[in-house]
Coordinates of C-alpha atoms and ligand atoms in Angstrom, one line a residue:
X1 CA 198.2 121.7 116.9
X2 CA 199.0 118.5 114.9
X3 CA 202.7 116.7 115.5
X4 CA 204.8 116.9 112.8
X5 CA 207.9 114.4 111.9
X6 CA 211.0 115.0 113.9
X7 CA 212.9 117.5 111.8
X8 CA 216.0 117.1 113.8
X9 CA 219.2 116.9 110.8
X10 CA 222.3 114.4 111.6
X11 CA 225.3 115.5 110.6
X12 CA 224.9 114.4 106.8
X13 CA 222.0 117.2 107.2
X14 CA 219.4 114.3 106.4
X15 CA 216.5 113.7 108.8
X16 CA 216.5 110.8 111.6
X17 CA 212.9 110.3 110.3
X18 CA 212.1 111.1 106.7
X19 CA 208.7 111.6 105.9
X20 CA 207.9 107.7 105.1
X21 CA 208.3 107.5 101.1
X22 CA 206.8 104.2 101.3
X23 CA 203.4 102.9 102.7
X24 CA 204.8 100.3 104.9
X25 CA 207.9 101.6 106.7
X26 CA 210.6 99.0 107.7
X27 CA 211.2 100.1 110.9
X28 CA 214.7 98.5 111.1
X29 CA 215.5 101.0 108.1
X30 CA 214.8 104.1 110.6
X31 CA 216.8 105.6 113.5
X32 CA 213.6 106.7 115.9
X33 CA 210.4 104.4 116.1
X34 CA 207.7 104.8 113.6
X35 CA 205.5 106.5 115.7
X36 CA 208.5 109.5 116.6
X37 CA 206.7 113.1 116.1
X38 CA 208.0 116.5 117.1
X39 CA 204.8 118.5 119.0
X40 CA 203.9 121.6 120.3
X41 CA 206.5 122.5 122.2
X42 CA 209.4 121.4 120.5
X43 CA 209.5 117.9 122.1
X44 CA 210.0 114.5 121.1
X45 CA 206.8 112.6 121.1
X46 CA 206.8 108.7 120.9
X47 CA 204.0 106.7 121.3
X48 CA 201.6 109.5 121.4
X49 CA 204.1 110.7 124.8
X50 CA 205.9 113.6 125.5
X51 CA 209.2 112.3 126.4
X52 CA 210.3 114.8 128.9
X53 CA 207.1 114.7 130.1
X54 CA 207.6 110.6 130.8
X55 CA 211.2 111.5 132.5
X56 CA 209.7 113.7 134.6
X57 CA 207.1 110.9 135.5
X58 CA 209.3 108.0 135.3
X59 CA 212.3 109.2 136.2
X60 CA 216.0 108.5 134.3
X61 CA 217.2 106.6 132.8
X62 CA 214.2 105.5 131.2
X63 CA 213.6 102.7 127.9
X64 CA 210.6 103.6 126.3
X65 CA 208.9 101.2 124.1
X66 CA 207.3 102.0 121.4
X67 CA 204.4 99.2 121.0
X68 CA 203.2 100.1 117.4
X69 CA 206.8 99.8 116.0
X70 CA 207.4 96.7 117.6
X71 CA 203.9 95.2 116.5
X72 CA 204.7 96.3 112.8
X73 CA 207.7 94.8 112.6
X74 CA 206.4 91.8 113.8
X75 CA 203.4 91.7 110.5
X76 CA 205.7 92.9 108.2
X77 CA 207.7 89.7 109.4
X78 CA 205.0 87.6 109.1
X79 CA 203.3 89.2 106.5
X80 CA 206.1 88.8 104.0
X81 CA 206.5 85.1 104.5
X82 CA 203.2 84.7 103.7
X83 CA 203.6 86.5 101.0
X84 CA 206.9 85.1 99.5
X85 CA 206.4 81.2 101.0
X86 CA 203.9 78.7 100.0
X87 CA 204.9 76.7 102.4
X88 CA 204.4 77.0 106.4
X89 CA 206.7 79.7 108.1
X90 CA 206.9 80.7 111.8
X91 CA 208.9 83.8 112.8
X92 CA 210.3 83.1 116.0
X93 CA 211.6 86.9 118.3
X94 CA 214.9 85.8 119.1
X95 CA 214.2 87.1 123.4
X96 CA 217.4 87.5 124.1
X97 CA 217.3 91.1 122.4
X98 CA 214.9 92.0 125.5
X99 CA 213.1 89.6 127.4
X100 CA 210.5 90.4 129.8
X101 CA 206.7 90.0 130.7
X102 CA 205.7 92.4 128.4
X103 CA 207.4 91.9 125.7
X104 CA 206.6 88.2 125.6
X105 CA 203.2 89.2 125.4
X106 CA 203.1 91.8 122.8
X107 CA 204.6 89.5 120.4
X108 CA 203.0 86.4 121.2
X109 CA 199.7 88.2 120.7
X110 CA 201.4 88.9 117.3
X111 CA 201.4 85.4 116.8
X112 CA 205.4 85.0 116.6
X113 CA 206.9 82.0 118.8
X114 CA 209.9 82.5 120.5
X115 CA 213.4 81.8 121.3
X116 CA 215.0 81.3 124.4
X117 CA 218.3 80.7 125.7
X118 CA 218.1 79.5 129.1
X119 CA 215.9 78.5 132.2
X120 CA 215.5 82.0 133.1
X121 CA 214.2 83.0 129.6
X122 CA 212.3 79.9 129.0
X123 CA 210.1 80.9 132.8
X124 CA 209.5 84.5 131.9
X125 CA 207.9 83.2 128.3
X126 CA 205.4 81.1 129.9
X127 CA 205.1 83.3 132.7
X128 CA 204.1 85.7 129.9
X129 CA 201.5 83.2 128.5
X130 CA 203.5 82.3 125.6
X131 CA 202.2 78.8 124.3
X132 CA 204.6 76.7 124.8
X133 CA 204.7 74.6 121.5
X134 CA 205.9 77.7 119.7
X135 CA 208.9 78.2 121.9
X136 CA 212.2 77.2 120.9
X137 CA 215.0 76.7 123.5
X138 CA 218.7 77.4 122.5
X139 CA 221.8 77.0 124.2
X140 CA 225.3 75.6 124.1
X141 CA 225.7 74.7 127.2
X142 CA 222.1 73.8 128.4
X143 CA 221.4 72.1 132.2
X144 CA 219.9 69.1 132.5
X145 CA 217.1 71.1 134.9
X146 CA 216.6 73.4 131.6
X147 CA 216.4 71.2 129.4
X148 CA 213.8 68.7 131.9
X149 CA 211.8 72.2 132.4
X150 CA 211.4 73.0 128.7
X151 CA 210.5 69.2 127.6
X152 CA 207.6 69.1 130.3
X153 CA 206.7 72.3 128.9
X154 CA 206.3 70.9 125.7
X155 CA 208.6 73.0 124.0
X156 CA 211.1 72.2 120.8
X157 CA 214.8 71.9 122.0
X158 CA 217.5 73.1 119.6
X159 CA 219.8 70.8 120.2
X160 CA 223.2 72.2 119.9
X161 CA 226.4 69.5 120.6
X162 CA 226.6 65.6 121.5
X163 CA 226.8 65.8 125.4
X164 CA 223.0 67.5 125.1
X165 CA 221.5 64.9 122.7
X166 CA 222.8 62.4 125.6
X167 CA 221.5 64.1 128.4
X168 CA 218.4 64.2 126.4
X169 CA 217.9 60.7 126.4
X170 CA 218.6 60.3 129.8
X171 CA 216.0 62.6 131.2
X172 CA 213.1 60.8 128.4
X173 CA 214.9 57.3 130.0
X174 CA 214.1 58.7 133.5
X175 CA 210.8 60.0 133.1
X176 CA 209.9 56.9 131.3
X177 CA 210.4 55.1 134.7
X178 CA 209.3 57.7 136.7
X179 CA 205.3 56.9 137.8
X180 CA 204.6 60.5 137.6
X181 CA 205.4 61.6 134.2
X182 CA 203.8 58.7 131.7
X183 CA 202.5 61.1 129.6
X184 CA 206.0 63.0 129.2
X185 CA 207.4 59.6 128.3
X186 CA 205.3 58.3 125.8
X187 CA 205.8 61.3 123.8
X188 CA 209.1 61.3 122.1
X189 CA 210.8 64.6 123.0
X190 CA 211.2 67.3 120.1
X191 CA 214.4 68.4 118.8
X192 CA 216.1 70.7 116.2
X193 CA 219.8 69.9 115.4
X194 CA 222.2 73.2 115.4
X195 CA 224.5 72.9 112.6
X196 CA 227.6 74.9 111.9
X197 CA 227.2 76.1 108.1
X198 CA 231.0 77.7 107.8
X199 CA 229.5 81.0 106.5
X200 CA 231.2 84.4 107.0
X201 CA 229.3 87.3 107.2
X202 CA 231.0 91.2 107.9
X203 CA 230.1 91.8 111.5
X204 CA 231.7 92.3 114.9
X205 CA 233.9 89.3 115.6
X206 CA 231.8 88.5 118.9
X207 CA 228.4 88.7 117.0
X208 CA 229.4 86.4 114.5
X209 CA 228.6 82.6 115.0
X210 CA 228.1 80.8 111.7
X211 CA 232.1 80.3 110.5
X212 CA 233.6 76.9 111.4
X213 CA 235.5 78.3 114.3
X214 CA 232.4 78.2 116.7
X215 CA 231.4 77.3 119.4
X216 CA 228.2 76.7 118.8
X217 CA 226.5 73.4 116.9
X218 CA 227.6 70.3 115.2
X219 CA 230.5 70.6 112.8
X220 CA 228.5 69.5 109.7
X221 CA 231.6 67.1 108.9
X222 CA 229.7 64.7 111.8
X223 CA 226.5 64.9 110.0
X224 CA 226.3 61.5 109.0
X225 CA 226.9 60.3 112.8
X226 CA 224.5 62.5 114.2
X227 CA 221.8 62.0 111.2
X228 CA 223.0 58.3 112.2
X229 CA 222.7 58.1 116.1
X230 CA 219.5 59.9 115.8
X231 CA 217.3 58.0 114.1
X232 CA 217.9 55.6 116.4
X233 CA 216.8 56.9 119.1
X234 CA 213.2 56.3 119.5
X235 CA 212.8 58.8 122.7
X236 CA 213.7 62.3 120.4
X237 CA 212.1 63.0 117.6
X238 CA 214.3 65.3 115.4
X239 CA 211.7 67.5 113.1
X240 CA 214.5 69.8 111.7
X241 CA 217.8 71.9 111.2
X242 CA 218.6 74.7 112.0
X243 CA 221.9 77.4 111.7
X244 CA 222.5 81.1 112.7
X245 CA 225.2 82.8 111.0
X246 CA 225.5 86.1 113.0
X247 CA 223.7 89.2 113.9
X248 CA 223.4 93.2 112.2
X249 CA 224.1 91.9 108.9
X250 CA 223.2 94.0 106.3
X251 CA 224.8 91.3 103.2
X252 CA 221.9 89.2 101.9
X253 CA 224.1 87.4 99.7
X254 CA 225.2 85.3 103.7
X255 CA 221.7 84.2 104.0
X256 CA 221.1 83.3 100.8
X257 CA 224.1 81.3 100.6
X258 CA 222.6 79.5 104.0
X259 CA 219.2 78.5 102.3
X260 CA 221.8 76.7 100.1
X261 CA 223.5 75.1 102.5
X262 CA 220.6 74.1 104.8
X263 CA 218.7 72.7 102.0
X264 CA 221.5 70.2 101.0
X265 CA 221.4 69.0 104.9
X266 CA 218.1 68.3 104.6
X267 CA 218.1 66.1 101.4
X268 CA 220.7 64.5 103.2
X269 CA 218.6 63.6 106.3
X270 CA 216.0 62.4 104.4
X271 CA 218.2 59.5 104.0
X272 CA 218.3 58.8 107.1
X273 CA 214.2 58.2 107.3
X274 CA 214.6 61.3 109.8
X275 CA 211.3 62.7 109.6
X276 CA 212.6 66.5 109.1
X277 CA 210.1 68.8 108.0
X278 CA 211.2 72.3 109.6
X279 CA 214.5 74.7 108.3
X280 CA 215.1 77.1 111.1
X281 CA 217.4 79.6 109.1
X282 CA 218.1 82.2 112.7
X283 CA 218.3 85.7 112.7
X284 CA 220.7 88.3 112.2
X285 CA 218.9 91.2 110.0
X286 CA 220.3 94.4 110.7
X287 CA 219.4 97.9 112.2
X288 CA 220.1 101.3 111.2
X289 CA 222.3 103.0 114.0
X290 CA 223.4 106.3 112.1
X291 CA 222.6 107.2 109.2
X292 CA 225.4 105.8 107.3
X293 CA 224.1 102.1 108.3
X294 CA 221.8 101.5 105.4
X295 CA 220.2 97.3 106.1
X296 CA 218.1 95.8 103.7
X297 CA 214.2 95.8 104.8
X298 CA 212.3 92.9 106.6
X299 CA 210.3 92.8 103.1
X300 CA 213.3 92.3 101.1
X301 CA 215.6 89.8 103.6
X302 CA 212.0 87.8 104.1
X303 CA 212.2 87.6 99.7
X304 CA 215.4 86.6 99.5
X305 CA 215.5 84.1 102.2
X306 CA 212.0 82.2 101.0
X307 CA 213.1 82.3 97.4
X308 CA 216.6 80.8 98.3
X309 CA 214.7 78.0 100.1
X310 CA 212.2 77.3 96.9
X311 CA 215.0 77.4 94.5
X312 CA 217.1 75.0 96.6
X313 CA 214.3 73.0 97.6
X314 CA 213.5 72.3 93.5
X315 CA 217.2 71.6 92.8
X316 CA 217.6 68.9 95.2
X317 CA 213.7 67.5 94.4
X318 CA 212.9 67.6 98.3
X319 CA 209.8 68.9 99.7
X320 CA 208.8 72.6 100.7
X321 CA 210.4 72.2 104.7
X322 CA 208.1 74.7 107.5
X323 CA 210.0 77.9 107.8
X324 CA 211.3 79.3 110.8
X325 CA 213.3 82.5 111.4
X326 CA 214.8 84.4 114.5
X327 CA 214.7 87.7 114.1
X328 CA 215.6 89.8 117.5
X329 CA 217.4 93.1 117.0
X330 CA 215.5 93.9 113.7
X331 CA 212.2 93.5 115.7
X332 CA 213.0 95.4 118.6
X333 CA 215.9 97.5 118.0
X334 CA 214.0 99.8 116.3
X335 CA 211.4 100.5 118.6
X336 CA 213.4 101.7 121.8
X337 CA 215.2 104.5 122.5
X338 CA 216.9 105.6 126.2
X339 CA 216.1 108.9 127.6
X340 CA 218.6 110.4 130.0
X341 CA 218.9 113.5 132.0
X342 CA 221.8 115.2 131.2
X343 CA 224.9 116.1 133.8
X344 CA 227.5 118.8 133.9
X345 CA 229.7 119.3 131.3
X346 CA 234.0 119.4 131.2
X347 CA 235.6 121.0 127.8
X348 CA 239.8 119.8 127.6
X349 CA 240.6 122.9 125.5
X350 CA 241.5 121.9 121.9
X351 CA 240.4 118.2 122.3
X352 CA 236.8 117.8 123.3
X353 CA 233.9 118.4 125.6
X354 CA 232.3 115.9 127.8
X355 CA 228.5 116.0 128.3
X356 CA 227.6 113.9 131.1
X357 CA 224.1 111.5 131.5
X358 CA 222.8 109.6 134.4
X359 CA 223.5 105.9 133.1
X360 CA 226.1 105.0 130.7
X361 CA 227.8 101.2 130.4
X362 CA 225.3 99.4 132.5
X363 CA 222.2 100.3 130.7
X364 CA 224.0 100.4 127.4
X365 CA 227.0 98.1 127.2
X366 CA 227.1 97.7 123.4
X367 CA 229.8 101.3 122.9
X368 CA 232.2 99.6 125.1
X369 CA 232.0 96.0 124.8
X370 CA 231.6 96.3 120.5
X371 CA 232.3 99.7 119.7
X372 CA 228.7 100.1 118.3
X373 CA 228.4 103.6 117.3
X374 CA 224.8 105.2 118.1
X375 CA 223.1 108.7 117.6
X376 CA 221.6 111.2 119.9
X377 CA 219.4 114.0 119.9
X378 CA 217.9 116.3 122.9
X379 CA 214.3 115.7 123.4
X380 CA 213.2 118.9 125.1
X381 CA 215.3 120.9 122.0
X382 CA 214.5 118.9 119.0
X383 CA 214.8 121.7 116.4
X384 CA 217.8 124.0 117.9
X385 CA 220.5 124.0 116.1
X386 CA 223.3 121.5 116.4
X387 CA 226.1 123.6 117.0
X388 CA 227.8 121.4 119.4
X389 CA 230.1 118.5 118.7
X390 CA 230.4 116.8 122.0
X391 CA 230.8 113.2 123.7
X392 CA 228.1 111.7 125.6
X393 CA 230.0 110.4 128.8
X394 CA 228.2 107.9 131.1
X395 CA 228.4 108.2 134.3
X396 CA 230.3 105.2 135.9
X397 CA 233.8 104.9 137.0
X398 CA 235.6 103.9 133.5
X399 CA 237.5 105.9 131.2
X400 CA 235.7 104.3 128.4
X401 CA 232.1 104.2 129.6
X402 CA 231.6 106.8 126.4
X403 CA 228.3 106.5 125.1
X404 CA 228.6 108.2 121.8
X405 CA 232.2 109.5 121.1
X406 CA 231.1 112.0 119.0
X407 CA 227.9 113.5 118.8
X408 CA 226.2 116.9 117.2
X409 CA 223.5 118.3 119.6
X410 CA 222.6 121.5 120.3
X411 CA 223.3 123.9 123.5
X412 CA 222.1 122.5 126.3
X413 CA 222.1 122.5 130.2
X414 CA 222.1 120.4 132.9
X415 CA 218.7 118.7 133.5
X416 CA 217.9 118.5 129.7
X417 CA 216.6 115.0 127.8
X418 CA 219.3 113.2 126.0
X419 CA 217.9 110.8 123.7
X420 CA 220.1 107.4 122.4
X421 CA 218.1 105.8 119.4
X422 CA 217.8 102.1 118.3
X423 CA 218.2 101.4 122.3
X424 CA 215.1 97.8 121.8
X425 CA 218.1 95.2 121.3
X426 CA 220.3 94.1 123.6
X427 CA 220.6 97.2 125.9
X428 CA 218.3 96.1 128.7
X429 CA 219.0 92.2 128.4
X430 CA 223.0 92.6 128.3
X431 CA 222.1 95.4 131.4
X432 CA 224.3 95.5 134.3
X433 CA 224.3 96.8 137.9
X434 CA 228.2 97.8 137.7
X435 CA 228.9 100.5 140.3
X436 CA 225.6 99.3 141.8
X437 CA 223.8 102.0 139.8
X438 CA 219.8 100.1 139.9
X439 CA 218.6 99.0 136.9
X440 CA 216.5 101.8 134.7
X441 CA 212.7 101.4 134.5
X442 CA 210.9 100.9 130.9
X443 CA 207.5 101.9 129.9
X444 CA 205.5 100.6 127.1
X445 CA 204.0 103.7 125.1
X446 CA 201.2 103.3 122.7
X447 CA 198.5 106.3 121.5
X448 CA 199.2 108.3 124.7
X449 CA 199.6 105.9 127.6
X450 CA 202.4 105.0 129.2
X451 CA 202.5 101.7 130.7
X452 CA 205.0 100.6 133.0
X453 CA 206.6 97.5 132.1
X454 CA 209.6 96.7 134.4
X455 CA 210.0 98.9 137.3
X456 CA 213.4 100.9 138.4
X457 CA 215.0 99.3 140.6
X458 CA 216.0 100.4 143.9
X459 CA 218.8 100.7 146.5
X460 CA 217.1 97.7 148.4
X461 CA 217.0 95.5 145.4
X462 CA 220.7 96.2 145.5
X463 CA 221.0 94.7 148.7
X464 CA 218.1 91.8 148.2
X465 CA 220.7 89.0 147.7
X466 CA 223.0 90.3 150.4
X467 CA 224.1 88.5 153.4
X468 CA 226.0 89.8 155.9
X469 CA 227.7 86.5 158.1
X470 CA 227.0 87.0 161.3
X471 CA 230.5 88.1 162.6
X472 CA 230.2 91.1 160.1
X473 CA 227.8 92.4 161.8
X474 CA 229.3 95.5 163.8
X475 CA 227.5 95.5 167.5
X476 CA 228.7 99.1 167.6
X477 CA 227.2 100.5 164.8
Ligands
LLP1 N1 219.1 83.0 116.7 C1 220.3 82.7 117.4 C2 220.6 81.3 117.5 C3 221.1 83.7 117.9 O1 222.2 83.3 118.5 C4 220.7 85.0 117.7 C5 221.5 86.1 118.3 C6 219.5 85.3 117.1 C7 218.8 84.3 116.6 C8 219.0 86.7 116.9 O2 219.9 87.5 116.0 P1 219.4 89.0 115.6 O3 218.2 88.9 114.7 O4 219.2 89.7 116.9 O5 220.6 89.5 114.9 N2 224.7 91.0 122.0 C9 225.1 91.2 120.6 C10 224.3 90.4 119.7 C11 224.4 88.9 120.0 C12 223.5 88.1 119.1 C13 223.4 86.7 119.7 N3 222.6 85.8 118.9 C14 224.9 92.7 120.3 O6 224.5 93.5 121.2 O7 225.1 93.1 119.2

């Protein structure tokens, strides 16, 4: 029998997955991944999977991945600056929405580069085989062994207050006297200059990082004495700018108004004889969470971003700069969702009933650190009817580990699938093991085959960094 599109209604009574209306689906515009089908038995199939089916094989909590979502974001990405920019553009997956092996891989194979944000980060990439002269290292606080790791690499540095551009020069000082790294030295090291544009943008307070108040990048009042202490530094060579001004923006009047700002920088270094040639304008496209969330699509932000940069780049008579954009949540986001098992249930007559699932806060911590509102649906039930108006609890010892305050599922029972869609970004990477609950496992799902791509963790892990001084030890245990 042939899958059909999940039919499941939210509470608006419109589908979590219409039947596309368009030929290329913006999967950041959708609340299950592209590949989401109701089958046979009345199941939610991603990837070609059975997602009970994977719960009962993989156990729970489980991320799965949904490669074919995740690799069309990444073309439609790509595809649309090639469309929209004459220029050169590289889309960069901002890894701190989920960084691991795998993921690495599937979009360096896209032929994205990537951000990263620390040492950590910056290892698993080129653990991954990601080449290293398309990865970007961020941070605002960054150590001297991160930075020394990702300029022997031979990776760009974003370079993001004064104390960094000094500690830069140091380390090309050092390894210019060092014997053992003449080639590192005689290459000056490459750098991108964070800037502060003073943009607001409607988001969470936390998410927001392009306003004055920051405490990320150069206040662009110093411009002149950075623009002026650079070029005189023969050891860094400074290729370009670059600004974020927040993330799950759905406004594209804020990143327009950045292409603005950016370009004007740019005309300004030029006077400098900096030899800037690359705009890296961040991230920060939104998802769609429920289904009043309603973000522009990758198509349309790409458009508006590249034509901001041509316009701006003919007012101010300055050369077409090499493109570069973060996206993270609108690539991944999309493409995950968290399958639980579901607990026991506790109804407070006249105020609510709890529904329990086996994670909760430390696989999710978005609901309690941001108040970000996600949807639900039961895997194993996809068309009953949603008579029930319930919250999802999670599991751990906190009054407000609530993963969705209020949710509309059907009748259910202990031991059946709870779904949480748009689960890719910053779920797993912001993971925690409060109440030393392990850390869930994640498969990768594409046309039928699961692939595991970071195991569950276990009681031992737990316990791996342990020590137990040697007095602790009870002799009559
Ligand atoms: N570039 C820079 C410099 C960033 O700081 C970020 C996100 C991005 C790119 C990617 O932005 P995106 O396309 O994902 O919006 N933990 C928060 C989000 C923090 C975002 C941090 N920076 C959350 O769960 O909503």
């Amino acid at each position: 029998m042939v899958s059909t599109p999940v039919p499941a209604l939210d509470n608006s009574g419109r589908q979590y997955l219409p039947n596309f209306d368009t030929a290329t689906p913006s999967p950041n515009q959708y609340l299950l991944p592209l590949t989401a089908r109701n089958n046979e038995h009345d199941h939610l199939e991603i990837g070609g999977c059975d997602v009970a089916t994977l719960v009962e094989q993989f156990g729970s909590p489980l991320y799965i991945l949904d490669e074919e979502t995740l690799r069309t974001a990444c073309r439609q990405y790509r595809d649309a600056f090639s469309k929209y920019y004459p220029g050169e553009s590289l889309v960069i997956y901002a890894s701190k929405a989920w960084n691991c092996l795998a993921v690495c891989a599937v979009v360096a194979s896209e032929g994205l580069g990537l951000d990263v944000v620390s040492g950590g980060e910056l290892y698993t990439a080129l653990q991954a085989g990601v080449p290293a002269d398309t990865i970007y290292l961020h941070g605002n606080n960054k150590s001297v062994e991160e930075l020394a790791l990702a300029v022997s690499a031979g990776c760009t540095i974003v370079v993001d207050n004064w104390h960094e551009l000094q500690n830069l020069v140091a380390i090309a000082a050092d390894s210019e006297t060092s014997e053992t790294s003449e080639t590192a030295a005689a290459q000056p090291i490459r750098i991108l200059l964070r800037l502060t544009p003073g943009i607001e943008c409607h988001t969470h307070e936390y998410i927001r990082t392009g306003h004055l108040d920051s405490k990320f990048g150069f206040d662009p009042e110093q411009l002149d004495e950075v623009f002026a202490y650079v070029s005189q530094q023969p050891a860094l060579l400074c290729v370009g700018l670059h600004a974020h001004i927040g993330s799950q923006i759905f406004e594209l009047q804020a990143h327009q108004d950045l292409t603005g700002v950016m370009v004007q920088w740019l005309a300004k270094a030029t006077q400098y004889g900096l030899p800037i040639s690359e705009l890296d304008i961040g991230g920060g496209l939104g998802i769609r969470y429920t289904e009043s969330d309603d973000p522009p699509s990758i198509d349309e932000w790409v458009k508006v971003v590249c034509e901001g940069i041509i316009r701006a780049c003919e007012q101010q008579g300055v050369a077409l700069p090499r493109l570069i954009s973060e996206p993270g949540r609108s690539l991944i986001g999309p493409a995950c969702v968290t399958a639980y098992r579901m607990g026991g249930q506790k109804t407070v007559p006249g105020i609510r009933t709890y529904v329990t699932v086996d994670g909760g806060m430390s696989d999710n911590p978005r609901p309690i650190t941001y108040q970000s509102v996600y949807r639900a649906l039961v895997a194993n039930k996809l068309s009953a009817p949603l008579t029930e108006s319930v919250a999802i609890a999670g599991k751990h010892c906190e009054s407000g580990d609530i993963v969705i305050k209020q949710a509309q599922i059907p009748a259910t029972q202990p031991g059946d699938v709870l779904v949480v869609m748009g689960t890719g970004a910053y779920n797993y990477s912001m993971s925690s093991n409060y109440n030393r609950l392990p850390r869930p496992a994640a498969v990768l799902v594409n046309q039928g085959d699961a692939s595991l791509i970071l195991q569950r963790e276990t009681v031992e892990d737990l316990t791996r960094q342990d020590r137990l001084p040697e007095r602790l030890i009870r002799r009559d245990a």
